mmCIF file of C-alpha atoms in Angstrom:
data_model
loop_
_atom_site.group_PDB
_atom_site.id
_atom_site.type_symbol
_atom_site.label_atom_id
_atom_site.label_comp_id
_atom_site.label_asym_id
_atom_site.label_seq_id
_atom_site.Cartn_x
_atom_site.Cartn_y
_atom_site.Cartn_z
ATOM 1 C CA UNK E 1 119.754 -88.747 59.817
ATOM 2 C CA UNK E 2 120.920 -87.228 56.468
ATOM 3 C CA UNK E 3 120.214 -87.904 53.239
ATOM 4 C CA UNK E 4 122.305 -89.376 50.274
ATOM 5 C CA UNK E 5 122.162 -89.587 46.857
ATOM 6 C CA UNK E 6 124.153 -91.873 44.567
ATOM 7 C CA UNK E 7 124.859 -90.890 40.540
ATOM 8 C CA UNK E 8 125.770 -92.806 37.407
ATOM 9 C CA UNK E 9 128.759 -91.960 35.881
ATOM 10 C CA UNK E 10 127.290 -91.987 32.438
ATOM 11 C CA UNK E 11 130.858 -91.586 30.631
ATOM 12 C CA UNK E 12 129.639 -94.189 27.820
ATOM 13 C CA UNK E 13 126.215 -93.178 26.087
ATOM 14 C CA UNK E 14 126.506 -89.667 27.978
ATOM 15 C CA UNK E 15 123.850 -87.575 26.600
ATOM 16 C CA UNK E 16 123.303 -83.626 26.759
ATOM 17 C CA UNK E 17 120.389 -83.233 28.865
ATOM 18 C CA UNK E 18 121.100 -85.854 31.683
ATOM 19 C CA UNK E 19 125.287 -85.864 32.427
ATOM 20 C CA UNK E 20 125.283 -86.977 35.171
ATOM 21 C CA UNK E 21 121.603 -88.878 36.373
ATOM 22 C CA UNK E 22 120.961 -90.177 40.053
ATOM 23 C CA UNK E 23 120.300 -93.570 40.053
ATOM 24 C CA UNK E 24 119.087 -93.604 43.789
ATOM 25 C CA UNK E 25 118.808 -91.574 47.116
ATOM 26 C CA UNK E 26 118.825 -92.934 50.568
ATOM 27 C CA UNK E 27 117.982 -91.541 53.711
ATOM 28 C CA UNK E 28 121.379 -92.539 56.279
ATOM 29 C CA UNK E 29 121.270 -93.326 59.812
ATOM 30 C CA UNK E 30 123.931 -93.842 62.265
ATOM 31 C CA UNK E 31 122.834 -95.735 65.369
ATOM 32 C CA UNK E 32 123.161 -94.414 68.717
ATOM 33 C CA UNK E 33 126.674 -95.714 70.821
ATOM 34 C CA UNK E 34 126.240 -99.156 72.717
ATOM 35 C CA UNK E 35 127.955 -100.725 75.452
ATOM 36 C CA UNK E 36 128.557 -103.770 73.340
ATOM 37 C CA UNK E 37 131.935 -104.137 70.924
ATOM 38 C CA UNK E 38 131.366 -104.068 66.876
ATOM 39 C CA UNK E 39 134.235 -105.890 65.522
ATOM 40 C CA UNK E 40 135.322 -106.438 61.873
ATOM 41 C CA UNK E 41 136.914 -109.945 61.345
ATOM 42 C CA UNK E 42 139.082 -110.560 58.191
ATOM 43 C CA UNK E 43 140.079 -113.659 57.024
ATOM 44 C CA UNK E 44 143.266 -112.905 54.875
ATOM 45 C CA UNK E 45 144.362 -116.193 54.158
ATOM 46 C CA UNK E 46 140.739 -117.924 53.539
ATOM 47 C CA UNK E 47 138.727 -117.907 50.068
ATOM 48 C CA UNK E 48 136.091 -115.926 50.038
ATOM 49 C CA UNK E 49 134.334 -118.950 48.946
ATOM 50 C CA UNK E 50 134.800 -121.082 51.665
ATOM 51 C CA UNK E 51 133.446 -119.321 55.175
ATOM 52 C CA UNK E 52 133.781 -120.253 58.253
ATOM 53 C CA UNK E 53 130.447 -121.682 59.174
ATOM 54 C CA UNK E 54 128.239 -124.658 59.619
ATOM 55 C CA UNK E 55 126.743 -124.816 56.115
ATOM 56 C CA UNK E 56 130.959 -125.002 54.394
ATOM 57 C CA UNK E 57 131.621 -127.581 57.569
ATOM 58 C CA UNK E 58 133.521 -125.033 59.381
ATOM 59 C CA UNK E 59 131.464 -123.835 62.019
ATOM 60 C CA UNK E 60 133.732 -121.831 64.944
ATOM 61 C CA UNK E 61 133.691 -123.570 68.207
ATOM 62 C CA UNK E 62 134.580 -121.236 70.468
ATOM 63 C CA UNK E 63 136.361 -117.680 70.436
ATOM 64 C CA UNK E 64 137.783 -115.649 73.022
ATOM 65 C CA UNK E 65 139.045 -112.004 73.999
ATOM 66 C CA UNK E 66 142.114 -110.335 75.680
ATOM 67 C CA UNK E 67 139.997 -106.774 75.456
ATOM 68 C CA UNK E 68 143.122 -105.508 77.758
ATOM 69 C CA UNK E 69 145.753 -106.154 75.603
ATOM 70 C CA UNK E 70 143.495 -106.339 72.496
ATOM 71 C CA UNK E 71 143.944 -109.919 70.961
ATOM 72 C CA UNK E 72 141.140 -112.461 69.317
ATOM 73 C CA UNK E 73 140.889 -115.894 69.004
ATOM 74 C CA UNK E 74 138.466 -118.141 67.072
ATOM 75 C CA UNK E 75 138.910 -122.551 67.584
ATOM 76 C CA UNK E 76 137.311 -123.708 64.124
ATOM 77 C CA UNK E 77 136.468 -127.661 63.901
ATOM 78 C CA UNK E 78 138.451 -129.909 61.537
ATOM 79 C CA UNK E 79 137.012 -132.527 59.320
ATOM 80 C CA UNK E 80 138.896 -135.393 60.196
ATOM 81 C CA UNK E 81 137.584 -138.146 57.927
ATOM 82 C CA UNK E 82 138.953 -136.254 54.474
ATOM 83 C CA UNK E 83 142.837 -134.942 54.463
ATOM 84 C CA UNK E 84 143.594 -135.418 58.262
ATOM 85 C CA UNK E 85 146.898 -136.546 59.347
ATOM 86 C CA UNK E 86 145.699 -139.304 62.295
ATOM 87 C CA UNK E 87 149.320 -139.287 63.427
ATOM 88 C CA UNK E 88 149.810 -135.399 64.201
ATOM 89 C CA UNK E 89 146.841 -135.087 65.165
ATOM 90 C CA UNK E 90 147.562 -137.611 68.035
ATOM 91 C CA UNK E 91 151.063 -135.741 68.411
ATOM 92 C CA UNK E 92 149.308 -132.284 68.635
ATOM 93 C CA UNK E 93 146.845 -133.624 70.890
ATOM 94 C CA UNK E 94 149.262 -135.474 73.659
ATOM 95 C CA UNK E 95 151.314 -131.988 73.534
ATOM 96 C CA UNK E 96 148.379 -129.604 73.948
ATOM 97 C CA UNK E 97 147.304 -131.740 76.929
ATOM 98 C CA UNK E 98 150.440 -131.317 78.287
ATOM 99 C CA UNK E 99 150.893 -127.665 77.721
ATOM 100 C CA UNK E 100 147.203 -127.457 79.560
ATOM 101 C CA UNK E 101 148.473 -129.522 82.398
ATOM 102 C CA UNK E 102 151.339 -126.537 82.690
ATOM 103 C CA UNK E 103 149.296 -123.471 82.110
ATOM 104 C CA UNK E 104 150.486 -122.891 78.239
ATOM 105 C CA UNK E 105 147.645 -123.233 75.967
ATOM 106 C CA UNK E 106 148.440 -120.155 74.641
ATOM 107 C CA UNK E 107 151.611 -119.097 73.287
ATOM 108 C CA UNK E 108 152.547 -116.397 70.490
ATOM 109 C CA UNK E 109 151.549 -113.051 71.220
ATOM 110 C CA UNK E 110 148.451 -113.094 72.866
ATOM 111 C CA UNK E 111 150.069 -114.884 75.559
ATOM 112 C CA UNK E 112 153.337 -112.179 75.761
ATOM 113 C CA UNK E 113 155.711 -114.777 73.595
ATOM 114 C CA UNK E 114 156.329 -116.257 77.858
ATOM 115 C CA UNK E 115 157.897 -119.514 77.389
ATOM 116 C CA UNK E 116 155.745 -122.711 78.546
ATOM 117 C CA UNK E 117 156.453 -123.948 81.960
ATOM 118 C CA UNK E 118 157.238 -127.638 82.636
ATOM 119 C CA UNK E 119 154.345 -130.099 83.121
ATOM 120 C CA UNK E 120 152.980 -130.747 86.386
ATOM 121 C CA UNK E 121 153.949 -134.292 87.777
ATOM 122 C CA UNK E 122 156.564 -134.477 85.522
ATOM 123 C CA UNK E 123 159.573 -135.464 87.202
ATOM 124 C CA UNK E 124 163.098 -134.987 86.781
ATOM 125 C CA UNK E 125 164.587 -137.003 83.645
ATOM 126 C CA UNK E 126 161.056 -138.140 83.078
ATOM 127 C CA UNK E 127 161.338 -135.862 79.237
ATOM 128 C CA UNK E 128 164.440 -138.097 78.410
ATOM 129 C CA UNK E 129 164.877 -141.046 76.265
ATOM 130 C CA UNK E 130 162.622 -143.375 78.019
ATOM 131 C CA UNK E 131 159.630 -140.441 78.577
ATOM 132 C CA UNK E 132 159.747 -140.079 75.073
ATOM 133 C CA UNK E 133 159.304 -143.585 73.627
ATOM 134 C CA UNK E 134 156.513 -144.244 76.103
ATOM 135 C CA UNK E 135 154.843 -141.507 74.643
ATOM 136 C CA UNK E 136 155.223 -142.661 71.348
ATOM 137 C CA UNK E 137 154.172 -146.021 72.020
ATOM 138 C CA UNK E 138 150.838 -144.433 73.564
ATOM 139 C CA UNK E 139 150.371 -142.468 70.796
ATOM 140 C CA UNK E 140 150.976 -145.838 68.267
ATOM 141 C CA UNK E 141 148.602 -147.804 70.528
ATOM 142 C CA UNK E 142 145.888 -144.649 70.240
ATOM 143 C CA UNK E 143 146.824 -144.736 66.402
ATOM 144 C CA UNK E 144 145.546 -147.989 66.130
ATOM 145 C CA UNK E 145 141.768 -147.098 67.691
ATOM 146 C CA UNK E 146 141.600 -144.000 66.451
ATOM 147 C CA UNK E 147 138.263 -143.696 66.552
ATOM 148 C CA UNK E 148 137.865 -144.638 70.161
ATOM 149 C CA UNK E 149 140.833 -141.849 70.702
ATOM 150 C CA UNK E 150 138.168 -139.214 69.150
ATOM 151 C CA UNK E 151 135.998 -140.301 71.376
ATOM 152 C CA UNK E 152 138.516 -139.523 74.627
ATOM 153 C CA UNK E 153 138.930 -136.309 72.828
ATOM 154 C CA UNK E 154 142.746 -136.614 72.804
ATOM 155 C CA UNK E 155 143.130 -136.100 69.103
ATOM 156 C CA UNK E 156 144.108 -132.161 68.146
ATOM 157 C CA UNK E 157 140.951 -131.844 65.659
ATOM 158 C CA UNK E 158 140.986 -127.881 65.957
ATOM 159 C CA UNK E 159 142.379 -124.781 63.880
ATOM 160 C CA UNK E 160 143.123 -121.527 65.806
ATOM 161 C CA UNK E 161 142.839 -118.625 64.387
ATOM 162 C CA UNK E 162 143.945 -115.262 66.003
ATOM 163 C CA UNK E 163 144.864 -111.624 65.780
ATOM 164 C CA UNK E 164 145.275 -108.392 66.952
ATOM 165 C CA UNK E 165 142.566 -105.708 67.574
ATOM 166 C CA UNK E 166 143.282 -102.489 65.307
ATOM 167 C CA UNK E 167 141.265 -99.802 67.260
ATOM 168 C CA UNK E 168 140.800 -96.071 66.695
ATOM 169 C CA UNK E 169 143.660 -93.821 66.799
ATOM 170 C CA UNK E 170 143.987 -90.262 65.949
ATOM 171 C CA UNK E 171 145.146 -90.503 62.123
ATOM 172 C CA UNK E 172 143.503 -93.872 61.179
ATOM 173 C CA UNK E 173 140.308 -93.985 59.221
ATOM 174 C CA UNK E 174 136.888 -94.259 61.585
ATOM 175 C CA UNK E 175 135.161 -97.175 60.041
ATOM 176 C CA UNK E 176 131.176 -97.924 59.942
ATOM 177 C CA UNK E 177 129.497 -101.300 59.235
ATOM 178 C CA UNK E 178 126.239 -100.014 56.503
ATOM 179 C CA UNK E 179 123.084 -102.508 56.178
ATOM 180 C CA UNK E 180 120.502 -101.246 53.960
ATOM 181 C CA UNK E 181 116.944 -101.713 54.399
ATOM 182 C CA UNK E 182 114.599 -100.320 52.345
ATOM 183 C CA UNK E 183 115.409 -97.021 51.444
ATOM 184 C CA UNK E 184 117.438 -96.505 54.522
ATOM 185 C CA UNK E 185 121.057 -96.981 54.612
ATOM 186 C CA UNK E 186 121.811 -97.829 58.739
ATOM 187 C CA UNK E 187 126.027 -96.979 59.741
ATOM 188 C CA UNK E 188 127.073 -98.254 62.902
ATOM 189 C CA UNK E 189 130.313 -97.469 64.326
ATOM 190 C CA UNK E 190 133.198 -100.505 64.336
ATOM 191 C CA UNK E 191 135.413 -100.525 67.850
ATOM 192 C CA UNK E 192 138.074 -102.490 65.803
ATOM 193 C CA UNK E 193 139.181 -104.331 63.141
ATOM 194 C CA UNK E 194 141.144 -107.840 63.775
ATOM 195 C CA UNK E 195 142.639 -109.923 60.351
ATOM 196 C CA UNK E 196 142.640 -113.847 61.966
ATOM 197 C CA UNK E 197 145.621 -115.623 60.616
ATOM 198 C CA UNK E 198 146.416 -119.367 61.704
ATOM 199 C CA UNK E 199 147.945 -119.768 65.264
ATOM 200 C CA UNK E 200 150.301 -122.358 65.625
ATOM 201 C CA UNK E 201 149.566 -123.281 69.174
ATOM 202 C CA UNK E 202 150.159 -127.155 68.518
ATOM 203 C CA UNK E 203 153.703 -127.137 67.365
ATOM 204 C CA UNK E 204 154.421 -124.576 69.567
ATOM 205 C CA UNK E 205 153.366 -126.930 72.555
ATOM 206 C CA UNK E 206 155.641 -129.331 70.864
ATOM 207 C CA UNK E 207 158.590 -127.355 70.375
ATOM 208 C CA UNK E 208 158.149 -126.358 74.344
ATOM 209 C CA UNK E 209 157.289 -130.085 75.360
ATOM 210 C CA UNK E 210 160.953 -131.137 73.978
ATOM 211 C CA UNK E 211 162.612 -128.103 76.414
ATOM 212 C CA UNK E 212 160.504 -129.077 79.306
ATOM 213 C CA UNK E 213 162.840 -131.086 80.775
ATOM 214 C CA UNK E 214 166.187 -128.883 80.498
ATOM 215 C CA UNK E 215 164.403 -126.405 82.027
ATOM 216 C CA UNK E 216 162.825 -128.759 84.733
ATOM 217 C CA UNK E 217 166.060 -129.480 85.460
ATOM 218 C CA UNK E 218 167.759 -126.419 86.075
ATOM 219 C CA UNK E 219 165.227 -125.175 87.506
ATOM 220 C CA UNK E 220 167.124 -124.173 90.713
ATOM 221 C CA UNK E 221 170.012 -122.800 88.863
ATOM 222 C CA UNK E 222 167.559 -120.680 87.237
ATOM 223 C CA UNK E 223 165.540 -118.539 89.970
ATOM 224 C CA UNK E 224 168.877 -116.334 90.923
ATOM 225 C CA UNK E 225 169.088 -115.932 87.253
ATOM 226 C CA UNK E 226 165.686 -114.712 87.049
ATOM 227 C CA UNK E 227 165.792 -112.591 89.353
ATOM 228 C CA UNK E 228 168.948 -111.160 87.756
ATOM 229 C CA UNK E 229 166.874 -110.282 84.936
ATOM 230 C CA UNK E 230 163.875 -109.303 86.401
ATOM 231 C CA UNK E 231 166.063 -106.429 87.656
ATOM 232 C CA UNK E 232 167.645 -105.512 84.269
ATOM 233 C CA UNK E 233 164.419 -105.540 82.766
ATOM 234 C CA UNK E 234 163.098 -103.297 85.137
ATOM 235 C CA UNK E 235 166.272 -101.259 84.608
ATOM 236 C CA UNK E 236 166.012 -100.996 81.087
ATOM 237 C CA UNK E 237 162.332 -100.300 81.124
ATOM 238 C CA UNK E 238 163.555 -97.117 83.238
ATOM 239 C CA UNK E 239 166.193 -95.676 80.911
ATOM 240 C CA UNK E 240 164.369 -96.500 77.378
ATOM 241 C CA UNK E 241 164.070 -93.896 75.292
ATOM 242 C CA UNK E 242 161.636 -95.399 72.145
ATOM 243 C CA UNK E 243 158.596 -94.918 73.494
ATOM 244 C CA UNK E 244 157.025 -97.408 70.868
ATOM 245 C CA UNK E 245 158.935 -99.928 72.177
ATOM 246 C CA UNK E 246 158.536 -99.453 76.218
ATOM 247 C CA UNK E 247 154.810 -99.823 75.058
ATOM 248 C CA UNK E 248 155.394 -102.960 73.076
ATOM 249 C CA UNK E 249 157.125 -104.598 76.332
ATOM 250 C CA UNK E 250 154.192 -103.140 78.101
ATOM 251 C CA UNK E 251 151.867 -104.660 76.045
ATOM 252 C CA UNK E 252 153.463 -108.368 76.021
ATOM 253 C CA UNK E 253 153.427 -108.295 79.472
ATOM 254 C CA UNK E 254 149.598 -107.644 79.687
ATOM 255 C CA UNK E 255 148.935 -110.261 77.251
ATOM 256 C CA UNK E 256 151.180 -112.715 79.640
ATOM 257 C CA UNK E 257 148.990 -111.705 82.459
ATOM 258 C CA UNK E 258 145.561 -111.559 81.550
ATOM 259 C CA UNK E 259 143.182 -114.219 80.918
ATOM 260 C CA UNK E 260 141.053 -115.174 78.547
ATOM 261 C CA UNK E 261 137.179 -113.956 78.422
ATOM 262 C CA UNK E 262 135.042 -116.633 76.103
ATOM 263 C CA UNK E 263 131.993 -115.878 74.289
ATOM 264 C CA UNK E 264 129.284 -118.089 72.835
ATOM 265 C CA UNK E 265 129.435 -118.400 69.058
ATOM 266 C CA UNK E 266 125.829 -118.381 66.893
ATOM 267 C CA UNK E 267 126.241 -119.200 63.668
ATOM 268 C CA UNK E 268 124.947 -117.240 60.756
ATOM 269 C CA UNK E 269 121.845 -119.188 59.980
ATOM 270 C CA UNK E 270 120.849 -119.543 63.802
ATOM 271 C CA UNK E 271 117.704 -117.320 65.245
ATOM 272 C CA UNK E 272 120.364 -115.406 67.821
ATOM 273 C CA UNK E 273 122.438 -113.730 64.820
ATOM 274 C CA UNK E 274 119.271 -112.451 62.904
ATOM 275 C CA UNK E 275 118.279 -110.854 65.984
ATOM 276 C CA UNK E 276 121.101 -109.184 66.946
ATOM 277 C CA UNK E 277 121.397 -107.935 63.493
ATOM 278 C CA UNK E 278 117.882 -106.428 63.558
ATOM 279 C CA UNK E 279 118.272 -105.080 66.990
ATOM 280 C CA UNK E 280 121.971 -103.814 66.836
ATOM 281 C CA UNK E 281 122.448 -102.513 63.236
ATOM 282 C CA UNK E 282 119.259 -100.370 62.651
ATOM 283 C CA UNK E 283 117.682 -97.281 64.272
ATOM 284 C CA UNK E 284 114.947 -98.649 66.254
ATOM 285 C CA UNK E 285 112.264 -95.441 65.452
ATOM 286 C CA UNK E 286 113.723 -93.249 62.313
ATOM 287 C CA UNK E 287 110.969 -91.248 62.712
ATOM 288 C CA UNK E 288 112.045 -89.802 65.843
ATOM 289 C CA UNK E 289 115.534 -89.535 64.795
ATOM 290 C CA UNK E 290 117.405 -86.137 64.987
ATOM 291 C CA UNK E 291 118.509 -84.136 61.787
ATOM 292 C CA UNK E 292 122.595 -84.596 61.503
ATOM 293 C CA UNK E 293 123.990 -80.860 60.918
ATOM 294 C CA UNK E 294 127.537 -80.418 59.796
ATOM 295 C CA UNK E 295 128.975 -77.245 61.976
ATOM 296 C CA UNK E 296 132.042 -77.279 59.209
ATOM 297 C CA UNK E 297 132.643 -74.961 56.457
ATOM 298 C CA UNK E 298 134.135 -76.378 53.344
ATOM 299 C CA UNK E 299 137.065 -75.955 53.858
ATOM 300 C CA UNK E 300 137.433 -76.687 57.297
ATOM 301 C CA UNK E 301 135.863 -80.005 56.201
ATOM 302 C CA UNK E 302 138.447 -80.451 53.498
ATOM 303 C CA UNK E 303 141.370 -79.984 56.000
ATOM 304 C CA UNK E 304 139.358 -82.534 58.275
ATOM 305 C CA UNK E 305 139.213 -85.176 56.224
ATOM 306 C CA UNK E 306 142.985 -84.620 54.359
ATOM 307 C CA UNK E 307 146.118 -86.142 55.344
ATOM 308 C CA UNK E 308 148.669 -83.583 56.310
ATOM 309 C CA UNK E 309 151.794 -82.997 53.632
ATOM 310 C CA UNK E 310 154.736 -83.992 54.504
ATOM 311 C CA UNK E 311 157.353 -83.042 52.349
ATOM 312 C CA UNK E 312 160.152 -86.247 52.221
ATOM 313 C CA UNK E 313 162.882 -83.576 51.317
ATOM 314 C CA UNK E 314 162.695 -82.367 54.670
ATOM 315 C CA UNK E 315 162.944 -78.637 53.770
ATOM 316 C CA UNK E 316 160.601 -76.169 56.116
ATOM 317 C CA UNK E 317 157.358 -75.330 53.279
ATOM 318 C CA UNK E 318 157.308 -72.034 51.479
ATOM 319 C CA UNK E 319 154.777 -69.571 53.653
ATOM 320 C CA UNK E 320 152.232 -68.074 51.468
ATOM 321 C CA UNK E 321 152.616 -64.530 49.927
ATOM 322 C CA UNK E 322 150.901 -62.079 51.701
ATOM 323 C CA UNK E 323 148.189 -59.616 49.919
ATOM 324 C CA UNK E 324 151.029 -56.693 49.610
ATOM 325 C CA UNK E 325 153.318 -59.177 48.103
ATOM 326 C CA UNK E 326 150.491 -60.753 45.195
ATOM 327 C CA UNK E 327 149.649 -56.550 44.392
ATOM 328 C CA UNK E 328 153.126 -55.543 43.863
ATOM 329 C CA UNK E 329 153.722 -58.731 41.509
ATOM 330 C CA UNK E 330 150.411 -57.545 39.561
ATOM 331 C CA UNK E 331 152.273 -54.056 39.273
ATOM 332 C CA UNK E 332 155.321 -55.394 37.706
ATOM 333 C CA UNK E 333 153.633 -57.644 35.339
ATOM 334 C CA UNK E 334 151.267 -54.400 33.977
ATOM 335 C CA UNK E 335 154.838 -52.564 33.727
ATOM 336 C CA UNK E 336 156.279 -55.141 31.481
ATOM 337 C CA UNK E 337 153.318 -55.222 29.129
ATOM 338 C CA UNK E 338 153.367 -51.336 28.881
ATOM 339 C CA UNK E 339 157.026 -51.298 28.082
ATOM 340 C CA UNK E 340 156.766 -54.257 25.553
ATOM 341 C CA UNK E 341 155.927 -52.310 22.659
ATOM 342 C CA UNK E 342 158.408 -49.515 23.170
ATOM 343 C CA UNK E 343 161.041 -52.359 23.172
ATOM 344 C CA UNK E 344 159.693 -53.994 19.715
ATOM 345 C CA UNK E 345 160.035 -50.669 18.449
ATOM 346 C CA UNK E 346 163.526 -50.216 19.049
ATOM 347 C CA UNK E 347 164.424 -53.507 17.589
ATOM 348 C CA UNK E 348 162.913 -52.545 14.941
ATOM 349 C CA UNK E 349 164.653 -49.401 14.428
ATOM 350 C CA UNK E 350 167.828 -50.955 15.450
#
């Protein structure tokens, strides 16, 4: 516990007893380290206006967690009696059940960028011409009793939205999550920060439905071939030299391979969240809670908390004079002002 205090800056109406008066002073905690994750989710692309919960009709349904290779996903409900397109969403649908069927539900980067296998029970030529107008005439028939087809929950009626976990690194910012109460300002530590974007899961299951079959197909030709390039992969991986990017292949990989861990969702307004934000965000006894020293000087706490200079020009920076070097500098500047009038004078003679 430490305590801060917050000033005015009283440039406008400044007066000459008070520059600078304190407008309030809080006593901060920082709770102790849990087992559980503290994440910060940003919505980039969403007013801040319109949130994602039950009272603006967009209540998450579900969300998920790669904690391996560090990605997020949130499903969020659509409204499908105001601006809904009845015929994608049937599209969507028949593709994401199909992409299900195969293993795919994922693709992007949280699932490595692997391509979608082809369908079970799908056999071969069945993604040709005539596979693809029966579909479309179950998807006009399903068009037709649409809301019987919400009902059978084959309509795509979701939004995904996803993204990657920033955690702590040595160089980036450490950021804390503050709620106030009282006179108490309460910091606890954030494992990550994740901006959600839109996922495009739906036409990707499309785009990979319409290649099903070529690969079906050729599937045969294709295991040498994999093979091939398991063993160049494996070769490359060997004799890279970016580290950055042997960690990005390592990384897509993971996401490929590991599965997704689902949470339950409470909304904001529901008894759970209030709780966990009385139990997990605030000291439980501050009047037990230990004194926070600082073991830094000042300016060990200045080079701490500064970024270190880099200079773009590339040129190796200029040591600092030494204490010999700043006296016999002071020398030569008292031996110049002595001799300054003797000069004048001679001018003058002159």
């Amino acid at each position: 516990m430490f305590s801060m205090i917050i000033a005015k800056d009283s440039a406008a109406g400044r007066t000459h007893e008070d520059d600078d008066p304190v407008t309030a002073e809080y006593d901060v905690y920082v709770t102790p380290a849990s087992a559980e994750q503290m994440y910060l989710l940003q919505y980039p692309v969403r007013a801040r206006h319109q949130p994602y919960n039950e009272r603006h009709g967009a209540r998450p349904t579900e969300m998920r967690i790669k904690p391996q290779a560090g990605f997020i996903e949130m499903d969020v409900q659509l409204n499908t009696s105001a601006n809904f397109n009845k015929f994608q969403g049937l599209v969507w649908g028949d593709a994401m059940r199909k992409a299900q069927a195969a293993g795919n539900a994922t693709y992007g980067a949280a699932a490595g960028f692997a391509p979608a296998g082809a369908p079970k029970g799908r056999g071969r030529g069945a993604g040709g011409v005539g596979g693809e107008a029966s579909s479309m005439e179950a998807i006009d028939s399903n068009l037709s009793r649409f809301n019987d087809s919400l009902n059978r929950n084959i309509v795509y009626t979701k939004q995904t939205l996803g993204g990657q976990i920033v955690q702590d690194e040595t160089g980036n910012p450490n950021y804390m999550l503050g709620a106030f109460r009282g006179n108490e300002l309460h910091l606890t530590r954030l494992d990550g920060i994740v901006q959600m974007r839109p996922q495009f899961h739906n036409v990707d299951a499309v785009v990979h439905q319409e290649t099903a079959a070529r690969r079906s197909e050729a599937a045969d030709e294709r295991k040498p071939a994999q093979a091939m390039a398991l063993a160049q992969t494996y070769k490359d991986n060997r004799d890279i030299d970016n580290l950055e990017g042997l960690r990005a292949k390592n990384l897509l990989l993971l996401a490929q391979e590991e599965k997704w861990t689902k949470f339950n969702y409470f909304d904001e307004d529901e008894p759970e969240s209030f709780e966990a934000y009385h139990e997990r965000l605030f000291v439980p006894e501050t009047e037990s809670a230990a004194h926070l020293k600082s073991t830094l000087t000042n300016e060990a706490y200045l080079d701490a908390i500064s970024a270190p200079r880099i200079d773009p020009s590339g040129r190796k920076k200029k040591r600092p004079l030494t204490k010999k070097q700043m006296t016999a500098i002071e020398q030569a500047e008292d031996d110049v002002e002595v001799r300054q009038p003797d000069d004048d004078a001679a001018d003058a003679v002159q």
